[in-house]
């Protein structure tokens, strides 16, 4: 049950080490607190392993990667592997620069990553060596639609198997697969794309979900996607005349803060393929 | 028409490369999305040129410049010049430290900058080699007022000509000039100065405006100033008892998100000198 | 009177140099503006001393410290000492990594720090060489309660004397002492801990308070704690159905923005021991 995954996060307050970008970092910290987790942000090589060691899980986000923080991603990732902590990778903008593509590929090669969450363009870049990323957003030609759903599910399953990880590919329709099973999730609103960092926020929250549910990571990853989508819907319902993306950002985090297991079960719209 | 400039942004969704400070970066990203643009933040030397190449315009903001990001500003700026992409410079805090003043002056020297947006103290520092900057805010002695308006307009025109760029000097009265013509704009509210980063936000948005209106950059820059000012007025009208600068920040971005060409034309208060 | 401390900030608009983390930096800037101060964020070694020189006070926060910014903390701290500017240290996460603990201890050793503000786990780490920090949050075993209040007050007084600084130890009950006198403050709400950066915000604001009240730093530090706590209470009263930690963050900063001396005196709940 998705509900159990949510409650497990609130019960265990997983401490998550985030090496993430400075654009959306504050929202990532606040959504981690909203969902019941506890965030720590630290990207210095000198402390990466120490911080990983006191945490329960690791969230690596390459959004504003640089020569100083990239080595920290590897140090923290390897330490998390040693300790058996789950690692989530958000390959922000893979395909937009060689540095991003290569860094993401190297992380996958050198670190045992439990979940990769990205948009379809980023995932295609990692799997096929090419995607049509438009900056940090997915290219419209990569969108998962009802028309290409069957092929998309097959692609995500095959890719998850090839990468030996859970893949969470988010967009209008979200696909979450461990290579065998695929959640097809239809929550959320298109306006979420007009807020910076809803993807980063989801990654942070998902790291808490898989950390709190180590024996059930596929469902936990899917649950996090549903939480974000349901929060996007709830937050939108509360929008008032004249409000826009900045207030919507607050309302989504607020909705995560207020969500309980019942509301999640009631709001989640998904099928398993 | 200002209206056409706004609609052109919404129609073309210009992708803007931002090398900007970590203080206000999230608000810059959100206002870029609010106005119809698309932001990407990237400041590593290893990817600066790659990212510039996939974008349409470049926004350089020296707010928290450092030895790692300064070279990226030059790499990105020169690449943008090669590709014919517009470059906007926001010389945050020029005059507050030698590093800021010299970096801003070097960028102007080595990069062909289409627009410089700053407060009067920053602009005086660049043009006269001295200003009376108070940290990142303009000194009150530099304010454009009705009393010194004529001289201020002449100074901005002359400076724009000398620097061979469009100058957008913002404050209680905003002046935007290409050296020949000067927009004198009287939108906005003094309370906008009690929010961190309204200047940075305007610069990000202005980069989208000039990118979407390459043949009409002066008007586009003036339109962005009017959008910000009208949003400041609209956002203020919606403030409720007990709300302050943090909520006002959200309301301004929300107002940009909601603004259409009609509202802009109706709200803009300017004359051309 | 706390009231006088508040009014002194609004009257003098102290300019504060912040070397702080990128997680909560925007909120720190906005709360500094809200309380009547003026923020500048700058962490490059090349300008650290220049920026300190034009400011009135310095706020050092080690939240996302790294090899580039640590030297700036020392440069700025020593320059502030030379100029007689007050220095506040927020030892975020001391105890969570050797880097944080050692950096905080070295700053205390090499820089004359007027105020240290942290949670009890961080302070114990600095004073006793060990604490039970849980990431960036205090461990529950370190909480100040009515049961251990007497011992806690003695510990904070003794520690302040040993460190030769004012200590502001915040939590459910806040203790602020210069070694002789101790303010015991009972404002605030537990939900403030579910917002990232309320501690960082308080440190930024406290730097403005001690800068504006140089002859009265103990009371100024206590006043800042009361302002934050009263704002937390006022902000909470304005929360509406469905709102959570993201909106609460805005409401707290808004409440600081709106607070005057009367409201502070009326709302502050403290005793002096």
Coordinates of C-alpha atoms in Angstrom, one line a residue, chain B residues 123-269:
Chain B
X123 CA 26.1 52.3 -13.2
X124 CA 27.9 55.4 -12.0
X125 CA 30.7 53.1 -10.7
X126 CA 31.0 51.6 -14.2
X127 CA 30.9 54.9 -16.1
X128 CA 32.6 57.3 -13.7
X129 CA 34.9 54.9 -11.9
X130 CA 33.2 55.8 -8.7
X131 CA 29.7 55.6 -7.1
X132 CA 28.4 55.6 -3.7
X133 CA 27.0 52.1 -3.6
X134 CA 25.7 51.0 -0.2
X135 CA 26.3 47.3 -0.4
X136 CA 24.0 46.0 -3.2
X137 CA 21.6 48.9 -2.9
X138 CA 21.9 52.3 -4.6
X139 CA 22.9 55.2 -2.4
X140 CA 20.1 57.6 -1.8
X141 CA 22.3 60.5 -3.2
X142 CA 22.2 58.7 -6.5
X143 CA 18.4 58.5 -6.7
X144 CA 16.7 59.8 -9.9
X145 CA 14.1 62.3 -8.9
X146 CA 11.8 64.8 -10.6
X147 CA 14.3 67.5 -9.6
X148 CA 17.3 65.9 -11.3
X149 CA 15.4 64.0 -14.1
X150 CA 16.7 66.1 -17.0
X151 CA 20.3 65.6 -15.9
X152 CA 19.8 62.0 -15.1
X153 CA 18.3 61.3 -18.6
X154 CA 21.3 63.0 -20.2
X155 CA 23.7 61.0 -18.1
X156 CA 22.1 57.7 -19.0
X157 CA 21.9 58.6 -22.7
X158 CA 25.5 59.6 -22.7
X159 CA 26.6 56.6 -20.7
X160 CA 24.7 54.2 -23.0
X161 CA 26.4 55.8 -26.0
X162 CA 29.8 55.6 -24.3
X163 CA 29.3 52.0 -23.3
X164 CA 27.7 51.1 -26.7
X165 CA 24.9 49.3 -25.0
X166 CA 21.3 49.7 -23.7
X167 CA 21.3 50.9 -20.2
X168 CA 18.4 50.1 -17.8
X169 CA 18.9 52.1 -14.7
X170 CA 16.2 51.2 -12.2
X171 CA 15.0 52.9 -9.0
X172 CA 12.0 55.0 -8.0
X173 CA 12.0 56.4 -11.6
X174 CA 13.5 53.9 -14.1
X175 CA 15.5 55.1 -17.2
X176 CA 16.1 52.8 -20.2
X177 CA 18.1 54.2 -23.0
X178 CA 20.1 53.1 -26.1
X179 CA 21.9 56.4 -26.2
X180 CA 19.4 58.2 -28.4
X181 CA 16.0 57.5 -26.9
X182 CA 15.2 57.2 -23.2
X183 CA 12.2 55.6 -21.6
X184 CA 11.2 57.3 -18.3
X185 CA 9.2 54.7 -16.4
X186 CA 7.2 55.4 -13.2
X187 CA 5.8 52.0 -12.3
X188 CA 6.5 50.0 -9.2
X189 CA 6.4 50.6 -5.5
X190 CA 9.0 51.5 -2.9
X191 CA 8.3 48.3 -0.9
X192 CA 9.9 46.3 -3.8
X193 CA 13.2 47.4 -2.3
X194 CA 12.4 45.5 0.8
X195 CA 12.4 42.2 -1.1
X196 CA 15.8 40.6 -1.9
X197 CA 16.4 40.2 -5.6
X198 CA 13.7 42.2 -7.4
X199 CA 16.6 43.6 -9.4
X200 CA 18.0 40.2 -10.2
X201 CA 14.6 39.0 -11.1
X202 CA 14.1 41.9 -13.5
X203 CA 17.4 41.2 -15.1
X204 CA 16.5 37.5 -15.7
X205 CA 13.2 38.5 -17.2
X206 CA 14.8 41.3 -19.3
X207 CA 17.2 38.7 -20.8
X208 CA 14.1 36.7 -21.9
X209 CA 12.5 39.9 -23.4
X210 CA 15.5 41.0 -25.4
X211 CA 16.1 37.4 -26.6
X212 CA 12.5 37.1 -27.8
X213 CA 12.6 40.6 -29.4
X214 CA 16.0 40.8 -31.0
X215 CA 15.1 43.6 -33.5
X216 CA 13.5 45.7 -30.9
X217 CA 15.7 45.4 -27.8
X218 CA 15.3 48.9 -26.4
X219 CA 11.5 48.6 -26.3
X220 CA 11.8 45.0 -25.0
X221 CA 14.0 46.1 -22.1
X222 CA 11.6 48.9 -21.3
X223 CA 8.7 46.5 -21.5
X224 CA 10.4 44.2 -19.0
X225 CA 10.8 47.1 -16.6
X226 CA 7.1 48.0 -17.0
X227 CA 6.1 44.3 -16.4
X228 CA 8.1 44.3 -13.2
X229 CA 6.7 47.6 -12.1
X230 CA 3.1 46.8 -12.9
X231 CA 3.5 43.4 -11.2
X232 CA 4.8 45.2 -8.1
X233 CA 1.6 47.4 -8.1
X234 CA -0.8 44.5 -8.8
X235 CA 0.9 42.3 -6.2
X236 CA 0.7 45.1 -3.6
X237 CA -3.0 45.6 -4.2
X238 CA -3.5 41.9 -3.3
X239 CA -1.6 42.2 0.0
X240 CA -3.7 41.4 3.1
X241 CA -3.4 42.5 6.7
X242 CA -0.3 41.1 8.3
X243 CA 1.5 40.2 5.0
X244 CA 5.0 41.5 4.4
X245 CA 8.0 41.2 2.1
X246 CA 8.0 37.4 1.9
X247 CA 4.5 37.1 0.6
X248 CA 4.9 40.2 -1.5
X249 CA 7.8 38.4 -3.3
X250 CA 5.4 35.6 -4.2
X251 CA 2.6 38.0 -5.3
X252 CA 4.9 39.9 -7.7
X253 CA 6.0 36.7 -9.4
X254 CA 2.4 35.6 -9.5
X255 CA 1.4 38.9 -11.0
X256 CA 4.0 38.4 -13.8
X257 CA 2.6 34.9 -14.3
X258 CA -0.9 36.3 -14.7
X259 CA -0.1 39.4 -16.8
X260 CA -1.2 39.7 -20.4
X261 CA -0.5 42.3 -23.0
X262 CA -3.7 44.3 -22.2
X263 CA -2.9 44.5 -18.5
X264 CA 0.6 45.6 -19.4
X265 CA -0.5 48.4 -21.8
X266 CA -3.1 49.6 -19.3
X267 CA -0.7 49.6 -16.3
X268 CA 2.5 50.9 -17.9
X269 CA 3.3 54.6 -17.1

